[in-house]
Amino acid sequence: MPQLILGDYLSTPHTGHLGRGPYGELAKAELAEFLRHWSGLHRHALAGVRDRIHPTAQIHPSAIIGDDVIIGPHVRVYEFSTVRDGSVLCAGAQVGFNCEVTRCFLGERAVLGHRIGINRTLVGADAHLSAGLTVAAISLWNTDLRHPDREIIFRAPDGLYRCGTPRFGGILGDGCQTGNTISLGPGIAIGPRCRIASGVTLAGRTIPADSIITAPHTMNTSTRHARPATSGHRPPHPPAP
């Protein structure tokens, strides 16, 4: 089976306590192995932090933060957002208005715009994700989406990659940037510094670093000038009610 090393996509945290715990070894991990042990690694990291939410973090009073979430220095979480289920927000990360972040890793200085929903997803340092992006973690082809049992599998350059779990969204590498209204996953690995245009729907594959991803309808869109009205011509009156 192909291997997927997280260091090819993500930088490990260097600032604060996260750089000294299990997440400081993130770059060495193989994806399927990391997913298999993620819960235990997170418990270990949680036990080793002095301040689960760093004193310099700014959390809006309307935001909801789970009891098992780790938040690093200078993180900001804006109004009406939820961060839960063992998520990690590294130093300088920002979660915008009305986002939902479930079992995710946000690298240093990563930015989520407003109304973003990501689930079981790893986001690299300095990534910037714009409004209306969703990363799904469960295949639609499960018989019962409440109890998924269909393993997430996606195409890699050297064969099919098996995640070993029915719940995985994706990886968005360091420095990735996105437009708005984008749907990704389940099962995707996007290399560093990629740019994803608005309207893209993509799952089930790896994307090389420095790629530009556009939706077909974006390339086919055309515009034209309206024909000016003839002098003295008035549009017809609307019909009487």
XYZ file of C-alpha atoms in Angstrom:
241
model
C 0.000 0.000 0.000
C 1.257 3.542 -0.684
C 2.531 5.584 2.240
C 1.605 9.171 2.990
C 4.014 11.002 5.311
C 2.452 14.014 6.995
C 5.686 16.017 6.792
C 5.271 16.150 3.011
C 2.151 18.235 3.638
C 2.329 19.832 7.088
C 4.786 21.637 9.334
C 4.905 20.633 12.971
C 4.170 23.336 15.565
C 7.196 25.143 16.978
C 5.625 27.692 19.321
C 4.418 26.912 22.821
C 3.786 23.571 24.483
C 2.503 21.849 21.329
C 6.010 21.760 19.848
C 7.277 19.706 22.788
C 4.515 17.079 22.964
C 3.230 14.383 20.600
C 2.176 16.952 18.010
C 5.807 18.033 17.764
C 6.459 14.695 16.007
C 3.637 15.161 13.505
C 5.866 15.519 10.444
C 7.337 12.040 10.971
C 3.968 10.302 11.131
C 2.374 8.193 8.422
C -1.257 9.234 7.885
C -3.058 5.929 8.523
C -0.905 5.265 11.601
C -1.579 8.753 12.898
C -5.335 8.365 12.407
C -5.244 5.006 14.190
C -3.520 6.498 17.249
C -4.834 10.074 17.130
C -7.118 9.758 20.168
C -4.344 8.350 22.361
C -1.804 10.909 21.161
C -4.220 13.696 21.907
C -4.881 12.423 25.428
C -1.120 12.352 25.976
C -0.759 15.906 24.691
C -3.680 17.083 26.810
C -2.142 15.620 29.945
C 1.122 17.417 29.279
C -0.123 20.981 28.845
C -0.227 23.462 31.700
C -2.859 25.691 30.080
C -5.277 23.853 27.817
C -6.332 27.263 26.496
C -3.310 29.558 26.404
C -3.740 32.795 28.379
C -3.035 34.892 25.269
C -5.827 33.257 23.216
C -8.920 35.363 22.497
C -12.165 33.374 22.588
C -15.426 35.208 21.935
C -18.001 34.624 24.710
C -20.473 33.161 22.210
C -17.983 30.524 20.969
C -18.202 26.947 22.273
C -14.914 25.198 23.111
C -14.879 21.495 24.008
C -13.280 20.312 27.233
C -10.654 18.303 25.320
C -9.565 21.041 22.894
C -6.007 22.450 22.998
C -5.589 26.098 22.021
C -2.145 27.646 21.597
C -0.798 31.173 21.998
C -2.470 34.133 20.264
C -5.265 32.022 18.771
C -8.545 33.811 18.009
C -11.975 32.151 17.866
C -14.737 34.460 16.697
C -18.477 34.681 17.341
C -20.749 31.618 17.332
C -18.039 29.141 16.352
C -17.689 25.651 17.826
C -14.370 23.840 18.308
C -14.700 20.345 19.752
C -13.798 16.652 19.909
C -10.072 16.808 20.530
C -9.214 19.594 18.092
C -5.900 21.457 18.208
C -5.429 25.115 17.276
C -1.735 25.947 17.030
C -0.194 29.346 17.740
C -1.730 32.230 15.830
C -4.542 30.194 14.226
C -7.862 31.950 13.624
C -11.376 30.480 13.469
C -13.812 32.932 11.942
C -17.491 33.634 12.516
C -19.911 30.699 12.757
C -17.470 27.869 12.002
C -17.639 24.237 13.122
C -14.318 22.499 13.787
C -14.523 18.829 14.817
C -11.475 16.624 15.570
C -9.141 18.841 13.537
C -5.573 20.081 13.613
C -4.969 23.709 12.563
C -1.329 24.571 12.003
C 0.370 27.757 13.099
C -1.237 30.928 11.694
C -3.840 28.942 9.742
C -6.978 30.985 9.057
C -10.542 29.764 8.700
C -12.893 32.361 7.230
C -16.543 32.505 8.226
C -19.111 29.691 7.984
C -16.589 26.901 7.479
C -17.231 23.312 8.556
C -14.306 20.881 8.768
C -14.280 17.411 10.289
C -11.281 15.135 11.020
C -9.036 17.311 8.901
C -5.411 18.441 9.162
C -4.728 22.008 8.030
C -1.166 23.189 7.510
C 0.634 26.284 8.723
C -0.260 29.585 7.020
C -3.184 28.025 5.141
C -6.053 30.425 4.425
C -9.505 28.916 3.848
C -12.250 31.274 2.724
C -15.964 31.419 3.466
C -18.352 28.555 2.881
C -15.823 25.719 2.678
C -16.788 22.230 3.881
C -14.567 19.196 4.404
C -16.697 16.068 4.846
C -15.378 13.044 6.743
C -17.948 10.295 6.051
C -18.722 8.638 2.723
C -22.231 9.129 1.375
C -22.237 5.450 0.353
C -22.543 4.203 3.923
C -25.830 2.448 4.603
C -26.315 4.488 7.772
C -24.417 7.776 8.000
C -24.924 7.800 11.763
C -22.878 4.588 12.025
C -20.390 4.632 9.137
C -18.431 1.487 8.380
C -17.139 2.184 4.860
C -13.375 2.776 4.964
C -12.130 5.999 3.412
C -9.939 5.130 0.411
C -8.481 7.536 -2.127
C -6.199 7.515 -5.144
C -2.499 8.230 -4.687
C 0.154 8.344 -7.435
C 1.312 4.802 -6.669
C -2.058 3.156 -5.957
C -5.052 3.257 -3.668
C -4.459 4.666 -0.200
C -6.408 3.067 2.644
C -6.990 5.299 5.675
C -8.037 2.418 7.938
C -11.012 4.390 9.243
C -14.518 5.293 8.038
C -14.045 8.880 9.286
C -11.462 11.090 7.614
C -11.834 14.431 5.870
C -8.493 15.390 4.413
C -5.166 17.182 4.568
C -4.730 20.746 3.327
C -1.023 21.434 3.251
C 1.014 24.407 4.392
C 0.148 27.651 2.647
C -2.946 26.391 0.819
C -5.483 29.023 -0.183
C -9.110 28.575 -1.191
C -11.942 30.563 -2.684
C -15.466 30.281 -1.324
C -18.236 27.681 -1.546
C -15.960 24.658 -1.859
C -16.688 21.035 -0.932
C -13.799 18.672 -0.221
C -13.523 15.081 0.975
C -13.973 12.610 2.361
C -10.483 11.372 1.633
C -8.239 13.980 0.050
C -4.629 15.134 0.455
C -3.796 18.537 -0.995
C -0.135 19.451 -1.201
C 1.472 22.626 0.117
C 0.832 26.006 -1.537
C -2.085 24.809 -3.646
C -4.838 27.241 -4.645
C -8.426 26.065 -5.005
C -10.876 28.253 -6.897
C -14.438 28.929 -5.814
C -17.044 26.287 -6.584
C -14.704 23.276 -6.621
C -15.984 19.899 -5.416
C -13.209 17.360 -4.959
C -12.618 14.091 -3.102
C -10.856 10.760 -3.305
C -7.382 11.749 -4.518
C -4.050 13.420 -3.796
C -3.095 16.773 -5.303
C 0.584 17.669 -5.874
C 2.120 20.736 -4.263
C 1.785 24.108 -6.035
C -1.279 23.059 -8.025
C -4.104 25.390 -9.085
C -7.516 23.705 -8.982
C -10.490 25.214 -10.788
C -14.031 24.035 -11.467
C -15.005 23.509 -15.132
C -17.829 26.012 -14.911
C -15.374 28.672 -13.746
C -13.314 28.324 -16.922
C -16.397 28.256 -19.171
C -18.050 31.354 -17.770
C -18.398 34.174 -20.317
C -19.689 37.737 -20.215
C -21.032 40.127 -22.865
C -22.224 43.691 -22.997
C -25.923 44.324 -23.146
C -27.147 45.871 -26.437
C -28.003 49.530 -25.835
C -31.673 50.449 -26.188
C -32.714 52.190 -29.455
C -33.097 55.938 -29.048
C -36.641 56.881 -28.201
C -37.695 53.280 -27.571
C -39.433 52.641 -24.313
C -39.877 49.182 -22.774
C -43.438 47.878 -22.810
C -45.653 48.547 -19.813
C -46.148 45.579 -17.520
C -49.545 43.868 -17.915
C -52.360 45.264 -15.804
C -53.159 43.202 -12.721
